[in-house]
Coordinates of C-alpha atoms in Angstrom, one line a residue:
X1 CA 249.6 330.4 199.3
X2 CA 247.4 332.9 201.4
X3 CA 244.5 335.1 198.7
X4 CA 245.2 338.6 199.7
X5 CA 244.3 340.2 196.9
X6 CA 240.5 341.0 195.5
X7 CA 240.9 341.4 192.4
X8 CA 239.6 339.0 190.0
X9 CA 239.6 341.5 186.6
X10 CA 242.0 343.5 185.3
X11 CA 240.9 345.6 182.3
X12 CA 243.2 348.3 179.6
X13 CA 242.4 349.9 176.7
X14 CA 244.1 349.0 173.6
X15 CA 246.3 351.5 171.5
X16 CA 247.0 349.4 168.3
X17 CA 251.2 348.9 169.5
X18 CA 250.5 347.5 173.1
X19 CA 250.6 344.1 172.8
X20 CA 251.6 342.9 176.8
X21 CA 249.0 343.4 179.0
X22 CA 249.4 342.4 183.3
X23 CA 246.9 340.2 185.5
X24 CA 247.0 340.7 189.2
X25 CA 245.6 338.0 190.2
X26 CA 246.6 334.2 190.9
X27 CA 245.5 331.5 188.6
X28 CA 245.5 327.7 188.8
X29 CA 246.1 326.9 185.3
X30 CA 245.8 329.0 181.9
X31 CA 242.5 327.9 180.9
X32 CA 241.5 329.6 184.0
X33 CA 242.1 333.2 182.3
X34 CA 239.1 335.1 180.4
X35 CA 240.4 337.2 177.9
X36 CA 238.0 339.3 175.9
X37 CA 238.4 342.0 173.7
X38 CA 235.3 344.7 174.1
X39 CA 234.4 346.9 171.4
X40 CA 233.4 350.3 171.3
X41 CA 229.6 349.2 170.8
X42 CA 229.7 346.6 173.8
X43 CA 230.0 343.6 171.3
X44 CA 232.5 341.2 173.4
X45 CA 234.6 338.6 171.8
X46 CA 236.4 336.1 173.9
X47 CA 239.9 335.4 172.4
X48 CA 241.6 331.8 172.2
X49 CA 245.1 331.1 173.5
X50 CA 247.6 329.9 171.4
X51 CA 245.6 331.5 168.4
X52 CA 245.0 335.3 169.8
X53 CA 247.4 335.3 172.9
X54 CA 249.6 333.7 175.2
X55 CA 250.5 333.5 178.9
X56 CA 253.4 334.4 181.6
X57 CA 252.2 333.1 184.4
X58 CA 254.3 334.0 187.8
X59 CA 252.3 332.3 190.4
X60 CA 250.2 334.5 193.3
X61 CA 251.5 337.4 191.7
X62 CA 249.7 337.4 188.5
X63 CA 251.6 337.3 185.1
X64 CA 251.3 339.1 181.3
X65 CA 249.0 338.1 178.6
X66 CA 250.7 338.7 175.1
X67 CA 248.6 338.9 172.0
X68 CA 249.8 338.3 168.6
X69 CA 248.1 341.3 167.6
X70 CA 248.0 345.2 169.4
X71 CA 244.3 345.1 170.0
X72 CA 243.2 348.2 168.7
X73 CA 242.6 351.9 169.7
X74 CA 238.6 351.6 170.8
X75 CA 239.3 348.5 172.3
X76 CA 238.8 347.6 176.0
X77 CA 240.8 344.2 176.9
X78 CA 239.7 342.2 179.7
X79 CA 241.4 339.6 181.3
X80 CA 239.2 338.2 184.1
X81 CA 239.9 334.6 186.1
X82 CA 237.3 332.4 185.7
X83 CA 238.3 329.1 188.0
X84 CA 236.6 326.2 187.4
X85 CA 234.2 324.8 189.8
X86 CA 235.8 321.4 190.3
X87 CA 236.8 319.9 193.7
X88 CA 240.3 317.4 193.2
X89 CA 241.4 316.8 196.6
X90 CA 240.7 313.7 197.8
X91 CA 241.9 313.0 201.4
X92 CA 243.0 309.8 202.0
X93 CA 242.5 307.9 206.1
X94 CA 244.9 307.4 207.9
X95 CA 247.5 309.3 206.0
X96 CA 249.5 312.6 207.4
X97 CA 247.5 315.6 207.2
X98 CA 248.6 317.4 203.7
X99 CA 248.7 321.1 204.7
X100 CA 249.8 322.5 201.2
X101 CA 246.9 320.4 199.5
X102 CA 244.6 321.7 202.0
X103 CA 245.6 325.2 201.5
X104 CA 245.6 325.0 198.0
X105 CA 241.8 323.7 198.1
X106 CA 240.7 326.7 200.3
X107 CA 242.8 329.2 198.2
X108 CA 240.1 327.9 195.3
X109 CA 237.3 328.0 197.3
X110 CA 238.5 331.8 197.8
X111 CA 239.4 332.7 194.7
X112 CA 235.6 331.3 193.6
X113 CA 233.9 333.6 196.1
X114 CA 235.9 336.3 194.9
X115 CA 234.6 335.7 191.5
X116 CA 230.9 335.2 192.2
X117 CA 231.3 338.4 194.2
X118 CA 232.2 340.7 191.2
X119 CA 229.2 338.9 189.3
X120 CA 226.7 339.9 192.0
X121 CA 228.8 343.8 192.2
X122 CA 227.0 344.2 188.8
X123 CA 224.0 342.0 189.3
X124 CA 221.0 344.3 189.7
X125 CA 219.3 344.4 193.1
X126 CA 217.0 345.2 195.6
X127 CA 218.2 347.0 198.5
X128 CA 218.4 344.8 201.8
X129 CA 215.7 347.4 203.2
X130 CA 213.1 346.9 200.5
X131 CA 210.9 343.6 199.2
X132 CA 210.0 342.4 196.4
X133 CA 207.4 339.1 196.8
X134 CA 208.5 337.2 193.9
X135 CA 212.3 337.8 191.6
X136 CA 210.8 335.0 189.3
X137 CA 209.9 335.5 185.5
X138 CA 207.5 332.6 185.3
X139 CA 206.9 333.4 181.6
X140 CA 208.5 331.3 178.3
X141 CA 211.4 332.4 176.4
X142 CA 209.0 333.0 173.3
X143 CA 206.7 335.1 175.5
X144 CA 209.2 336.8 176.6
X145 CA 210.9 337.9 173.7
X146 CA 210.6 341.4 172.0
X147 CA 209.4 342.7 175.6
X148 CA 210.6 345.0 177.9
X149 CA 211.3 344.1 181.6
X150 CA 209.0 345.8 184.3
X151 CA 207.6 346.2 187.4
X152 CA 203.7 345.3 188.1
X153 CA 201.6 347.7 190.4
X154 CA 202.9 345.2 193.5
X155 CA 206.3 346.3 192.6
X156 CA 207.2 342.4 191.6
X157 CA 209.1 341.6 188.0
X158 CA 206.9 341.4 185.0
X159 CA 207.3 341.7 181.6
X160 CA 205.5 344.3 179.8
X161 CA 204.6 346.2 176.4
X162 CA 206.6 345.1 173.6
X163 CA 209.6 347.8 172.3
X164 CA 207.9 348.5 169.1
X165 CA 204.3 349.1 171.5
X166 CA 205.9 351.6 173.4
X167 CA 207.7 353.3 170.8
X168 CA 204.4 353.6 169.0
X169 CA 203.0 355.1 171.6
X170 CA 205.9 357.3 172.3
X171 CA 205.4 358.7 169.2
X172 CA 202.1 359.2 169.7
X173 CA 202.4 361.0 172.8
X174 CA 204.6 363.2 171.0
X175 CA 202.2 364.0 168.1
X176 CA 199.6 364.9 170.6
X177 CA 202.0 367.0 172.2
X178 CA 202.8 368.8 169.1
X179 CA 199.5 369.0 168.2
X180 CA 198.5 370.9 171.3
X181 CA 201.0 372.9 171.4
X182 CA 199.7 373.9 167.8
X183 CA 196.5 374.3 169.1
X184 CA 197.7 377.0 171.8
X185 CA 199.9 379.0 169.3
X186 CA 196.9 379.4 167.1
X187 CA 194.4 380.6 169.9
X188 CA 196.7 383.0 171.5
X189 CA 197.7 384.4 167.8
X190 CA 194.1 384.4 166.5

């Protein structure tokens, strides 16, 4: 098989009677398909085959994922390959070159960039013309937590101020703002 297709995600919105949804893209087995229902608030649950859904798989072309359930209006459903990163072939000397096997280990070396290719087209980045001396958050999970990611007057990754700090002073900002604002209203009426 030749990969000429990109696409590694197909996504839909549910309608509460659709229950068929297509994949465009090859697989190598069905525990290789993602499916994920995303709710309107951007909680994601990944669903089960066998349990949630089943699979028609037609080969290079893709194939249908059929819930038992319509997910419903609200609903975005996901269904995105996710090949595993094992290597079975195993060449053996002396023995006729296997072209199909050989193919069929580059088509999964493909279909593996592919995927780690939509991961980095939503990574956030720094543009190829700009530097940044260190992308490393040296600090602990427990330091970490409750804070808010930032940049340092170098420009490098730190973390900063704590949500409930800066929304503290937020609202004091705001207070002071309002409070001058007073001020002014009662000099130019006075």
């Amino acid at each position: 098989m030749t990969v000429s297709s990109l696409s590694v995600k197909n996504s839909y919105n549910g309608d509460n009677s659709t229950t068929s949804f297509a994949y465009t893209f090859p697989i190598h087995s069905t525990s290789e398909l993602q499916v994920i229902l995303r709710a309107a608030n951007g909680t994601e649950t990944v669903q089960t085959i066998t349990t949630h859904y089943s699979i028609v798989d037609n080969g290079a072309a893709g194939g249908q994922v059929n819930f038992v359930t319509a997910p419903g209006t609200g609903i975005t459903v996901v269904l995105l390959r996710n090949t595993n990163l094992t290597q079975e072939t195993d060449y053996i000397s002396n023995d006729p070159f296997p072209a199909e096997t050989h193919e069929a280990a580059l088509d999964k070396l493909t279909l593996q960039q592919q995927e780690l290719q939509e991961e980095l087209n939503r990574a956030i980045k720094i543009s190829r013309s700009n530097d940044i001396a260190s992308s490393e958050i040296a600090q602990t999970a427990s330091t970490r937590a409750g804070k808010l990611l930032a940049f340092d007057a170098n420009g490098d990754l730190e973390v900063s101020l704590d949500a409930s700090s800066i929304a503290t002073n937020a609202t004091a900002a705001a207070n002071s703002a309002a409070s001058a604002l007073s001020h002014k209203n009662d000099a130019e009426t006075a």
